């Protein structure tokens, strides 16, 4: 036996770094309309080609083409458009408020607005979403009051979570929005359990699970796929591949030379890979997956290909690890710009309406912020009483917590 | 009933009483559990309420939390407490915090049953007592029975409780009480009054300790198998020890503990778990904090050594009646 070459450790790198453009050819893209639409009862192993291609509906000219063009009322599309715009305006206002120290922290969803918005429109309001910290668009499109969101962000006297949670870690049961945890991926398996519970009770509700590309490396991701497959849980397993986990390129999460959708097929789950910046494709794929789940045909994994256009959070500076103009080169563009082009071409939107809507939503967000600030900000120090700190840990307060509360002098 | 039968009866009673109670875990369905604790339940209640799971502790606890958020009341099993660690993130970061972080929007009314403790030649990964890693977590309840009557009543209380409960079952006590005399034949629960268990519904309250053996000379704080070892040590040394079976480790019944120590003025804490930062340290701390002027001797701790649980050296590791009795003597002679 001949002696081989010395082994070398392979550590993936993004092609683009600060000062050097990204080569986006690693993204496996397909032309709009090119990918087939199988029946909802397709066998998981027969979705293999779908896991390695990309479902798009809106082409470069703004036309909706191919088998995935959804049956959707134009008013719903317009509602989606407004929700995406509102999400983006909300994000930019909150970013500013964080810089003004009115809140300690914020996370934008810039560039990812289509995914949560369109899926939420494809679901019923009593279907429970198990979001990460970057699906605020679900709350926006479900018309949860922005004032309540901002009160949570500012941890003020009207914060629904009583100042206990970091900003953006919302919890809104009545809007089908599960309590967000800082611990990544934990909610993915919980979503499967929620779907299993619905099946155990003979209910008709389904669960929508959310995770980012980076967090797929957590054990709970694989666990969720296994349980969802084993029990055919009525759940949509969403993977939002925005290419980045803080500073880490998706290749380090295991995305090199493969797709996250392919993980689903490997676990026996029907899987789709979809253009996450194409509102119509997101809506169509979400409807397909929801119908599959509702008809007891099992779970569906969807990889949404998108790009994290903004910084990871207000504590992050992406210019330290990726090109400054990266988003402008991302082949799938901007979800709002693409839907705007489609709507205008369909005669259901105009530049004037866009501008008016933008102004009206800006005013709405500003008014909500003003109202929320009346109840205090982190800067003003109007927060929940420290006495609240001891409450709600258990259903009834145990003696040791009563004593500790007294020791605090309240 | 044996402790196994009592635990099974508790689940049977609760599944009958509440449609939202579901039971699942590794091998608990068709087979009825590696310790027989769920035998017959799947046949009686069907596969949608009692079922086998993949070997994934994080998955078992994670889906239970999701089901709890939906409105079910899962009573799940981790095959050995030694294997609960892959679920630690779900238990600590999720189950324990869900009510608090969502301001009551969502809750996790789940019970996690898991066999614990040594004295069975279980070696490193079939003998551990990890109660301290749960007692330290705010939002959890940690419970451990020492006999069939309590096992059933405490398990029913745990399933009915709206907080997440870690329900630790000393597997050494599954078939009969064990006082540490491994060279003597095991006496079955059928010959012990605590093996008399009602068939129907009853509860043993959480957060309430039991005076297992009243006494005047010193107070023993123990739980699980160590309750029986402590009783043997009292019998063999002739020391009139008041043995308190904590039953609920945290939150615990501080009043019963303090009343006893203020009366006896001496205290020995006994547990199988390793010593350093074990639950005993919290008990010692609480007693010295509240009973300092009543104490006439340093508080003693008899525990497992700070080593992984060995196989061949089982009885040198396990705190048996000789070691416990020696501590009793030190405490009364100090």
XYZ file of C-alpha atoms in Angstrom:
744
model
C 0.000 0.000 0.000
C 1.391 3.377 -0.981
C 1.513 6.148 1.531
C -1.140 8.774 0.793
C -0.951 12.537 0.790
C -1.238 14.163 4.226
C -4.877 14.763 5.151
C -6.127 18.332 5.109
C -8.961 19.811 7.123
C -11.576 21.460 4.933
C -13.008 24.677 6.359
C -15.609 26.287 4.042
C -15.274 29.976 3.205
C -17.688 32.408 1.543
C -16.444 33.647 -1.832
C -17.157 37.232 -0.857
C -15.393 39.052 1.978
C -15.165 42.809 2.661
C -13.754 44.431 -0.451
C -14.313 41.341 -2.607
C -17.587 40.508 -4.385
C -19.555 37.355 -3.631
C -19.852 34.782 -6.394
C -23.502 33.750 -6.045
C -23.139 30.864 -8.514
C -23.230 28.500 -5.517
C -26.991 29.135 -5.297
C -28.760 26.442 -7.293
C -31.289 28.566 -9.192
C -34.023 27.648 -11.689
C -35.852 29.962 -14.083
C -39.271 31.179 -12.931
C -41.974 28.699 -13.845
C -39.497 25.940 -14.665
C -40.053 23.667 -11.681
C -42.928 21.176 -11.679
C -45.753 21.225 -9.160
C -46.507 17.716 -7.875
C -49.794 16.553 -6.389
C -50.018 17.238 -2.635
C -49.971 13.499 -1.926
C -46.577 13.039 -3.592
C -44.292 10.459 -1.952
C -41.448 12.198 -0.096
C -38.767 10.402 -2.078
C -40.344 11.704 -5.284
C -39.623 15.293 -4.247
C -35.876 14.827 -4.549
C -35.587 16.968 -7.708
C -37.612 19.718 -6.024
C -35.183 19.802 -3.123
C -32.318 20.576 -5.484
C -34.065 23.125 -7.715
C -35.824 26.416 -6.989
C -39.518 27.185 -7.281
C -40.111 30.720 -8.570
C -43.253 32.302 -9.964
C -42.450 35.950 -10.682
C -40.014 36.292 -13.573
C -37.555 39.115 -14.226
C -40.233 41.098 -16.080
C -42.745 40.811 -13.250
C -44.948 38.161 -14.854
C -46.348 35.239 -12.858
C -45.441 32.077 -14.752
C -45.508 28.301 -14.492
C -47.335 25.611 -12.530
C -46.888 27.288 -9.156
C -48.863 30.438 -10.006
C -51.179 30.482 -6.983
C -54.934 30.841 -6.872
C -54.983 34.041 -4.869
C -57.349 36.951 -4.686
C -55.590 40.122 -5.802
C -56.810 41.842 -2.624
C -54.841 39.284 -0.603
C -51.732 40.060 -2.627
C -52.255 43.757 -1.976
C -52.673 43.028 1.719
C -49.420 41.073 1.580
C -47.696 43.948 -0.141
C -48.825 46.380 2.530
C -47.743 43.982 5.310
C -44.288 43.586 3.798
C -43.913 47.343 3.464
C -45.175 47.838 6.998
C -42.722 45.258 8.338
C -39.828 47.021 6.635
C -40.888 50.461 7.827
C -41.430 49.098 11.325
C -37.942 47.573 11.282
C -36.282 50.784 10.170
C -38.140 52.864 12.792
C -37.232 50.420 15.534
C -33.608 50.405 14.424
C -33.628 54.170 14.845
C -35.304 53.892 18.256
C -32.589 51.467 19.346
C -29.915 53.934 18.237
C -31.753 56.551 20.324
C -31.491 54.180 23.324
C -35.259 53.853 23.615
C -34.717 50.101 23.537
C -31.665 47.979 24.230
C -31.676 45.791 21.159
C -33.391 45.120 17.843
C -33.303 42.678 14.935
C -34.490 43.621 11.452
C -35.871 41.212 8.858
C -34.817 43.340 5.889
C -35.100 41.327 2.684
C -37.010 38.440 4.304
C -40.432 40.084 4.585
C -42.135 37.924 1.950
C -41.645 34.612 3.718
C -43.508 35.159 6.980
C -46.079 37.398 5.329
C -47.087 35.036 2.534
C -47.041 31.926 4.685
C -49.202 33.564 7.351
C -51.700 34.456 4.596
C -51.706 30.819 3.469
C -52.465 29.591 7.008
C -55.523 29.952 9.204
C -55.146 32.277 12.157
C -55.559 29.362 14.595
C -52.657 27.477 13.012
C -49.785 27.991 15.438
C -46.511 29.428 14.189
C -43.325 28.615 16.102
C -41.208 31.512 14.896
C -37.621 32.561 15.374
C -36.726 36.154 16.169
C -36.928 37.124 12.473
C -40.566 36.389 11.605
C -42.088 39.656 12.822
C -43.873 39.838 9.457
C -46.271 37.143 10.746
C -47.416 39.433 13.573
C -47.690 42.374 11.197
C -49.796 40.558 8.604
C -51.973 39.043 11.328
C -52.690 42.642 12.398
C -51.312 42.333 15.892
C -51.210 45.911 17.200
C -47.869 47.581 16.581
C -48.285 49.465 19.853
C -48.134 46.169 21.734
C -45.065 45.108 19.771
C -43.298 48.376 20.560
C -44.251 48.175 24.234
C -42.527 44.770 24.320
C -39.492 46.238 22.554
C -39.298 49.072 25.063
C -40.019 46.838 28.084
C -42.332 49.556 29.315
C -45.298 49.549 31.666
C -47.559 48.158 28.936
C -45.155 45.414 27.828
C -47.320 42.274 27.471
C -44.317 40.282 28.726
C -43.835 42.530 31.763
C -40.234 43.411 30.971
C -39.058 39.843 31.366
C -37.907 39.303 27.794
C -35.266 40.757 25.532
C -36.737 42.940 22.760
C -38.188 41.019 19.748
C -38.852 37.880 21.842
C -42.607 38.347 21.392
C -45.291 35.914 22.539
C -48.808 36.266 21.137
C -50.939 33.179 21.557
C -54.061 34.841 20.180
C -52.212 35.622 16.934
C -50.890 32.052 16.659
C -47.382 33.236 17.444
C -45.538 31.023 19.932
C -43.295 32.498 22.624
C -39.849 33.178 21.138
C -36.864 31.737 22.964
C -33.273 32.887 22.745
C -32.193 29.257 22.501
C -31.978 28.398 18.828
C -33.951 25.564 17.220
C -35.784 24.574 20.407
C -39.117 25.672 18.941
C -38.682 23.453 15.873
C -39.344 20.216 17.747
C -42.007 21.919 19.892
C -43.893 22.791 16.711
C -43.873 19.113 15.790
C -45.283 18.284 19.236
C -48.016 20.903 18.792
C -48.941 19.360 15.445
C -48.924 15.887 17.017
C -51.262 17.176 19.737
C -53.646 18.492 17.102
C -53.603 15.048 15.475
C -54.072 13.269 18.823
C -57.167 15.373 19.493
C -58.544 14.880 15.986
C -58.329 18.624 15.406
C -57.837 20.338 12.017
C -55.158 22.836 13.044
C -51.599 22.603 11.777
C -48.264 23.922 13.023
C -45.734 26.082 11.232
C -42.128 25.654 12.395
C -39.382 28.172 11.683
C -35.611 27.970 11.732
C -32.672 29.725 10.078
C -29.904 28.150 8.017
C -27.362 28.374 10.829
C -29.644 26.849 13.440
C -30.247 23.746 11.294
C -26.965 22.559 12.784
C -28.613 22.335 16.207
C -29.711 18.864 17.288
C -33.341 19.950 17.622
C -33.496 20.450 13.841
C -32.754 16.806 13.114
C -34.906 15.685 16.019
C -37.854 17.635 14.637
C -37.453 16.068 11.207
C -37.318 12.587 12.703
C -40.410 13.052 14.870
C -42.344 14.837 12.126
C -41.588 11.957 9.774
C -42.239 9.153 12.271
C -45.656 10.478 13.358
C -46.576 12.191 10.045
C -47.130 15.333 12.068
C -49.225 18.084 10.463
C -46.444 20.628 10.367
C -44.725 22.878 7.829
C -40.995 22.832 8.560
C -39.648 26.147 7.283
C -35.914 26.695 6.838
C -35.121 30.321 6.087
C -31.786 30.170 4.306
C -30.646 33.784 4.345
C -27.061 32.679 3.686
C -25.747 33.986 6.997
C -25.720 33.008 10.682
C -24.327 36.194 12.236
C -20.886 36.179 10.549
C -20.962 32.572 9.461
C -21.696 31.735 5.837
C -24.276 28.991 5.259
C -21.568 26.631 4.011
C -20.292 26.294 7.602
C -23.781 25.202 8.648
C -23.524 22.329 6.180
C -24.857 24.036 3.053
C -21.854 23.483 0.831
C -22.634 21.372 -2.272
C -26.071 20.537 -0.938
C -29.348 22.170 0.042
C -31.242 22.316 3.309
C -34.325 21.042 1.501
C -32.393 17.859 0.747
C -32.218 17.115 4.483
C -35.972 16.744 4.451
C -35.934 14.193 1.650
C -33.278 12.236 3.519
C -35.607 12.059 6.508
C -38.565 10.933 4.406
C -40.269 14.315 4.331
C -41.663 15.888 1.174
C -39.435 18.877 0.527
C -39.479 21.999 -1.568
C -36.858 24.627 -2.258
C -38.456 27.967 -2.956
C -37.492 31.511 -3.936
C -37.995 33.288 -0.620
C -38.119 36.703 -2.248
C -41.019 35.755 -4.495
C -44.235 36.465 -2.609
C -46.353 34.385 -4.974
C -44.022 31.397 -4.786
C -43.996 31.588 -0.990
C -47.783 31.740 -0.911
C -48.178 28.876 -3.394
C -45.679 26.580 -1.678
C -47.157 27.364 1.744
C -50.674 26.538 0.512
C -49.375 23.289 -0.957
C -47.684 22.327 2.311
C -50.687 23.402 4.397
C -53.038 21.330 2.302
C -50.734 18.337 2.553
C -50.662 18.669 6.329
C -54.399 19.250 6.658
C -55.184 16.181 4.583
C -53.132 13.950 6.915
C -50.576 13.445 4.164
C -47.724 14.407 6.463
C -45.207 17.154 7.010
C -43.403 19.229 4.418
C -40.008 20.883 4.647
C -39.490 24.101 2.716
C -36.133 25.788 2.267
C -36.698 29.458 1.510
C -33.753 30.874 -0.380
C -33.302 34.500 0.568
C -30.654 36.916 1.762
C -30.191 38.594 5.142
C -29.936 42.111 3.777
C -29.443 43.872 7.100
C -27.075 43.349 9.992
C -27.741 40.263 12.117
C -28.843 42.552 14.940
C -28.200 46.030 16.290
C -25.084 44.547 17.926
C -23.650 43.408 14.602
C -21.549 45.068 11.877
C -21.661 42.951 8.702
C -19.038 45.090 6.943
C -16.494 43.179 9.035
C -17.214 39.852 7.327
C -19.033 40.350 4.001
C -19.104 42.798 1.084
C -20.951 46.027 1.813
C -23.006 45.889 -1.406
C -23.767 42.174 -1.233
C -27.562 42.496 -1.305
C -27.534 44.455 -4.552
C -25.861 41.455 -6.219
C -28.108 38.794 -4.711
C -29.778 37.161 -7.734
C -33.246 36.929 -6.147
C -33.463 40.649 -5.488
C -35.790 42.417 -3.096
C -39.188 40.827 -2.299
C -40.981 44.158 -2.094
C -39.545 45.449 -5.381
C -40.418 42.203 -7.150
C -44.019 42.083 -5.913
C -44.421 45.769 -6.717
C -43.350 45.110 -10.304
C -45.788 42.180 -10.513
C -48.693 44.137 -9.040
C -48.169 47.115 -11.295
C -48.004 44.848 -14.322
C -51.213 43.151 -13.163
C -52.842 46.578 -12.954
C -53.402 46.267 -9.211
C -50.816 48.759 -7.947
C -49.107 51.911 -9.110
C -46.137 54.083 -8.287
C -48.575 56.607 -6.803
C -50.298 54.034 -4.642
C -46.901 52.707 -3.567
C -45.790 56.137 -2.497
C -49.060 56.900 -0.740
C -48.997 53.541 1.010
C -45.405 54.117 2.088
C -46.319 57.495 3.581
C -49.457 56.229 5.254
C -47.639 53.257 6.800
C -44.781 55.464 7.959
C -47.325 57.662 9.703
C -49.015 54.604 11.223
C -45.749 53.247 12.579
C -44.761 56.635 13.914
C -48.123 57.064 15.620
C -47.822 53.595 17.155
C -44.354 54.440 18.408
C -45.560 57.711 19.922
C -48.411 55.933 21.640
C -46.129 53.200 22.956
C -43.605 55.717 24.244
C -46.295 57.232 26.454
C -45.975 54.072 28.525
C -42.228 54.515 28.863
C -38.994 53.489 27.206
C -35.806 51.912 28.460
C -34.309 55.426 28.376
C -37.099 56.914 30.489
C -36.919 54.037 32.958
C -40.671 53.499 33.011
C -40.639 49.754 33.200
C -42.573 47.089 35.040
C -42.220 46.931 38.797
C -39.421 44.690 40.088
C -42.128 42.892 42.088
C -43.237 41.347 38.778
C -39.861 39.644 38.538
C -40.919 36.959 41.010
C -44.340 36.324 39.559
C -45.302 33.657 37.026
C -42.267 31.417 37.500
C -44.656 28.830 38.867
C -48.428 28.910 38.588
C -48.587 29.809 42.277
C -45.729 31.640 43.942
C -43.788 29.288 46.248
C -42.724 30.453 49.672
C -39.046 30.976 48.816
C -39.978 33.454 46.083
C -42.334 35.291 48.404
C -39.435 35.644 50.856
C -37.030 36.824 48.157
C -39.531 39.409 46.962
C -39.802 40.707 50.517
C -36.006 40.821 50.755
C -36.012 43.154 47.758
C -38.201 45.405 49.897
C -41.328 45.290 47.742
C -48.642 -2.826 44.881
C -44.982 -2.564 44.008
C -43.698 0.879 43.140
C -43.874 -0.138 39.476
C -47.531 -1.093 39.809
C -48.283 2.052 41.787
C -46.754 4.286 39.115
C -48.636 2.424 36.397
C -51.833 2.791 38.411
C -51.267 6.546 38.723
C -50.947 6.904 34.955
C -53.962 4.637 34.428
C -56.074 6.719 36.823
C -55.034 9.987 35.211
C -55.518 8.771 31.642
C -58.999 7.645 32.585
C -59.753 10.929 34.328
C -58.313 13.386 31.805
C -58.393 12.910 28.019
C -55.504 15.326 27.688
C -53.065 13.039 29.502
C -50.749 11.265 27.065
C -47.871 8.900 27.866
C -44.855 8.334 25.643
C -41.153 7.601 25.618
C -38.684 4.995 24.540
C -40.193 1.460 24.722
C -43.179 2.616 26.801
C -45.864 1.710 24.237
C -46.368 -1.831 23.014
C -43.675 -3.281 25.252
C -44.839 -1.439 28.370
C -41.493 0.018 29.378
C -38.181 -1.591 30.246
C -39.285 -1.500 33.897
C -42.923 -2.475 33.110
C -44.223 0.869 34.426
C -46.526 1.409 31.429
C -47.530 -2.196 30.800
C -51.030 -2.551 29.359
C -51.648 1.181 29.002
C -51.352 1.245 25.218
C -53.747 -1.657 24.907
C -56.238 0.105 27.153
C -55.986 3.673 25.811
C -54.797 3.226 22.245
C -51.713 4.246 20.323
C -52.658 7.901 20.054
C -52.405 8.260 23.844
C -49.612 5.829 24.739
C -46.845 5.397 22.209
C -43.227 4.557 21.534
C -40.809 7.289 20.506
C -37.504 7.508 18.678
C -34.432 7.386 20.930
C -34.153 11.116 21.351
C -34.468 12.633 24.799
C -34.441 16.188 23.468
C -37.157 15.176 21.027
C -39.300 13.493 23.672
C -39.221 16.535 25.954
C -39.452 18.984 23.034
C -42.633 17.472 21.597
C -44.094 17.266 25.102
C -43.574 21.021 25.505
C -45.290 21.639 22.172
C -48.167 19.395 23.236
C -48.387 21.211 26.552
C -48.602 24.515 24.675
C -51.470 23.025 22.688
C -53.308 22.014 25.849
C -52.337 18.405 26.480
C -50.846 17.101 29.705
C -47.987 14.798 28.699
C -46.488 12.348 31.200
C -43.319 11.253 29.485
C -40.485 8.886 30.297
C -36.734 9.175 29.974
C -35.482 5.606 30.272
C -32.723 6.399 32.788
C -32.017 9.677 34.556
C -28.450 9.197 33.320
C -29.754 9.840 29.794
C -31.734 12.981 30.487
C -28.874 15.333 29.580
C -29.618 15.558 25.832
C -32.975 17.015 26.920
C -31.400 19.478 29.338
C -31.757 22.438 26.967
C -35.454 21.719 26.430
C -36.012 21.261 30.167
C -34.039 24.273 31.410
C -34.395 26.785 28.576
C -37.916 25.891 27.532
C -40.137 23.898 29.910
C -38.973 25.723 33.014
C -39.162 29.195 31.448
C -42.160 29.030 29.163
C -44.737 30.387 31.621
C -42.420 33.134 32.826
C -41.104 34.331 29.485
C -44.549 34.380 27.878
C -46.172 36.009 30.937
C -48.528 33.043 31.194
C -49.433 33.082 27.498
C -48.113 29.505 27.200
C -47.392 26.883 29.873
C -45.700 23.490 30.049
C -47.840 21.232 32.268
C -45.620 18.222 31.698
C -44.303 15.469 33.947
C -40.965 13.876 33.119
C -40.657 10.470 34.787
C -37.186 9.036 34.974
C -35.664 6.140 36.927
C -32.690 7.229 39.020
C -30.300 6.095 41.705
C -27.809 3.302 42.231
C -27.401 0.196 44.316
C -28.131 -2.066 41.347
C -24.658 -2.534 39.796
C -25.746 -0.064 37.160
C -22.315 1.426 36.687
C -21.749 4.923 35.419
C -24.811 5.401 33.235
C -27.534 3.486 35.043
C -27.060 4.780 38.600
C -26.864 8.549 38.669
C -28.871 10.882 40.871
C -29.021 14.175 38.946
C -31.590 15.928 41.166
C -29.291 18.856 41.947
C -29.095 19.900 38.297
C -32.882 20.258 38.291
C -33.377 21.686 41.769
C -31.106 24.539 40.638
C -33.443 25.472 37.786
C -36.104 28.039 38.580
C -39.485 27.068 37.226
C -39.102 23.316 37.745
C -40.516 21.077 40.446
C -38.361 18.123 41.428
C -40.027 15.191 43.152
C -38.815 11.768 44.358
C -40.965 9.136 46.107
C -39.620 6.465 48.445
C -42.520 4.000 48.502
C -45.489 2.809 46.411
C -48.162 4.781 48.263
C -46.314 8.079 47.811
C -45.240 7.145 44.288
C -48.827 6.926 43.083
C -50.114 9.917 45.012
C -47.167 12.128 44.071
C -47.310 11.105 40.410
C -51.016 11.962 40.221
C -50.282 15.323 41.856
C -47.421 15.902 39.426
C -49.513 15.118 36.352
C -52.277 17.409 37.610
C -49.839 20.195 38.444
C -49.580 22.992 35.888
C -45.827 23.415 36.391
C -43.232 21.151 34.759
C -42.265 18.334 37.144
C -39.117 16.210 37.128
C -40.347 12.976 38.679
C -37.370 10.887 39.790
C -38.062 7.230 40.552
C -35.444 5.321 42.562
C -35.291 2.117 40.528
C -33.683 0.342 43.486
C -37.063 0.714 45.233
C -39.181 -0.463 42.281
C -39.706 -3.982 43.677
C -39.131 -3.534 47.388
C -37.615 -1.272 50.031
C -33.818 -1.335 50.214
C -31.850 -0.336 53.293
C -28.369 -0.780 51.857
C -27.855 -4.336 53.126
C -27.109 -5.781 49.742
C -26.110 -9.120 51.221
C -29.643 -9.754 52.508
C -32.573 -10.874 50.339
C -34.913 -8.135 49.153
C -38.251 -8.057 50.928
C -41.071 -7.330 48.470
C -43.438 -4.377 48.864
C -46.271 -6.826 49.565
C -44.775 -7.290 53.036
C -44.602 -3.573 53.775
C -47.531 -1.389 54.825
C -46.444 1.316 52.359
C -47.102 -1.222 49.613
C -50.805 -0.950 50.368
C -52.030 1.325 47.611
C -55.648 2.260 46.863
C -56.839 1.310 43.376
C -58.524 4.614 42.590
C -57.707 8.315 42.584
C -55.884 9.968 45.494
C -53.107 12.482 45.801
C -50.087 13.115 47.965
C -49.504 16.868 47.985
C -46.368 18.364 46.432
C -44.215 20.597 48.635
C -45.036 18.481 51.701
C -42.416 16.357 53.435
C -43.299 13.271 55.485
C -41.919 12.341 58.886
C -40.868 8.844 58.016
C -39.650 8.008 61.498
C -40.297 10.309 64.432
C -37.344 10.813 66.755
C -35.757 13.138 69.264
C -31.981 12.913 68.998
C -31.305 14.246 65.506
C -33.002 15.176 62.274
C -32.199 13.294 59.086
C -33.033 14.924 55.767
C -33.280 12.239 53.092
C -35.266 11.123 50.064
C -35.592 8.073 47.841
C -33.576 5.009 48.800
C -31.718 6.926 51.508
C -34.869 7.106 53.611
C -34.670 3.340 54.079
C -30.918 3.359 54.607
C -31.322 6.062 57.261
C -33.976 4.015 59.030
C -31.632 1.016 59.106
C -28.842 3.230 60.445
C -31.114 4.524 63.225
C -32.170 0.991 64.114
C -28.611 -0.334 64.129
C -27.036 2.532 66.072
C -29.940 2.850 68.489
C -29.970 6.581 67.824
C -33.464 8.067 67.983
C -33.327 9.830 64.631
C -36.238 11.784 63.185
C -36.130 10.864 59.524
C -37.765 13.338 57.165
C -38.583 12.062 53.695
C -38.545 15.285 51.678
C -40.607 13.806 48.799
C -40.633 17.183 47.029
C -37.029 18.314 46.684
C -37.761 21.732 45.267
C -39.838 23.659 46.071
C -39.591 21.934 49.430
C -41.360 21.830 52.772
C -39.096 24.092 54.793
C -41.433 24.311 57.792
C -41.318 20.588 58.545
C -37.518 20.608 58.284
C -37.024 23.626 60.533
C -39.498 22.459 63.144
C -37.687 19.149 63.421
C -34.169 20.581 63.569
C -35.189 23.170 66.147
C -36.482 20.290 68.244
C -33.568 17.832 67.806
C -30.815 20.468 67.432
C -28.805 18.167 65.199
C -29.017 17.464 61.498
C -27.643 14.928 59.033
C -28.297 15.177 55.304
C -28.140 11.972 53.282
C -28.205 11.494 49.516
C -26.787 9.137 46.912
C -25.714 11.906 44.571
C -22.158 13.189 44.571
C -21.284 15.587 47.347
C -19.952 18.838 45.891
C -22.762 21.195 44.903
C -25.182 18.341 45.449
C -28.672 19.078 46.720
C -27.374 18.430 50.250
C -25.405 21.665 50.105
C -28.650 23.605 49.736
C -30.220 21.679 52.606
C -27.196 22.326 54.851
C -27.304 25.981 53.899
C -31.006 26.338 54.647
C -30.690 24.609 58.016
C -27.724 26.683 59.164
C -29.409 29.868 57.949
C -32.630 29.221 59.836
C -31.488 27.096 62.823
C -28.041 28.507 63.622
C -28.804 29.257 67.267
C -30.516 25.915 67.779
C -27.711 23.756 66.449
C -25.479 21.888 68.852
C -23.306 20.188 66.280
C -22.040 20.803 62.766
C -24.472 19.630 60.097
C -23.276 16.337 58.647
C -23.586 15.237 55.021
C -23.433 11.598 53.942
C -23.405 11.359 50.156
C -21.939 9.545 47.200
C -18.277 10.343 46.653
C -17.233 12.975 44.103
C -16.565 10.285 41.531
C -18.481 8.856 38.609
C -20.639 5.964 39.817
C -18.380 2.885 39.663
C -19.384 -0.674 38.884
C -17.209 -3.053 40.873
C -16.925 -0.646 43.819
C -20.706 -0.309 44.139
C -20.955 -0.768 47.926
C -17.935 1.366 48.684
C -19.618 4.167 46.771
C -23.252 3.744 47.865
C -23.837 5.481 51.241
C -24.926 2.410 53.206
C -26.156 2.098 56.802
C -22.627 1.845 58.226
C -21.528 5.185 56.777
C -24.813 6.832 57.600
C -24.790 5.396 61.132
C -21.261 6.702 61.714
C -22.459 10.200 60.786
C -25.383 9.857 63.190
C -22.894 9.039 65.956
C -20.667 11.963 65.098
C -23.667 14.270 65.123
C -25.009 13.160 68.510
C -21.563 12.965 70.138
C -20.375 16.352 68.900
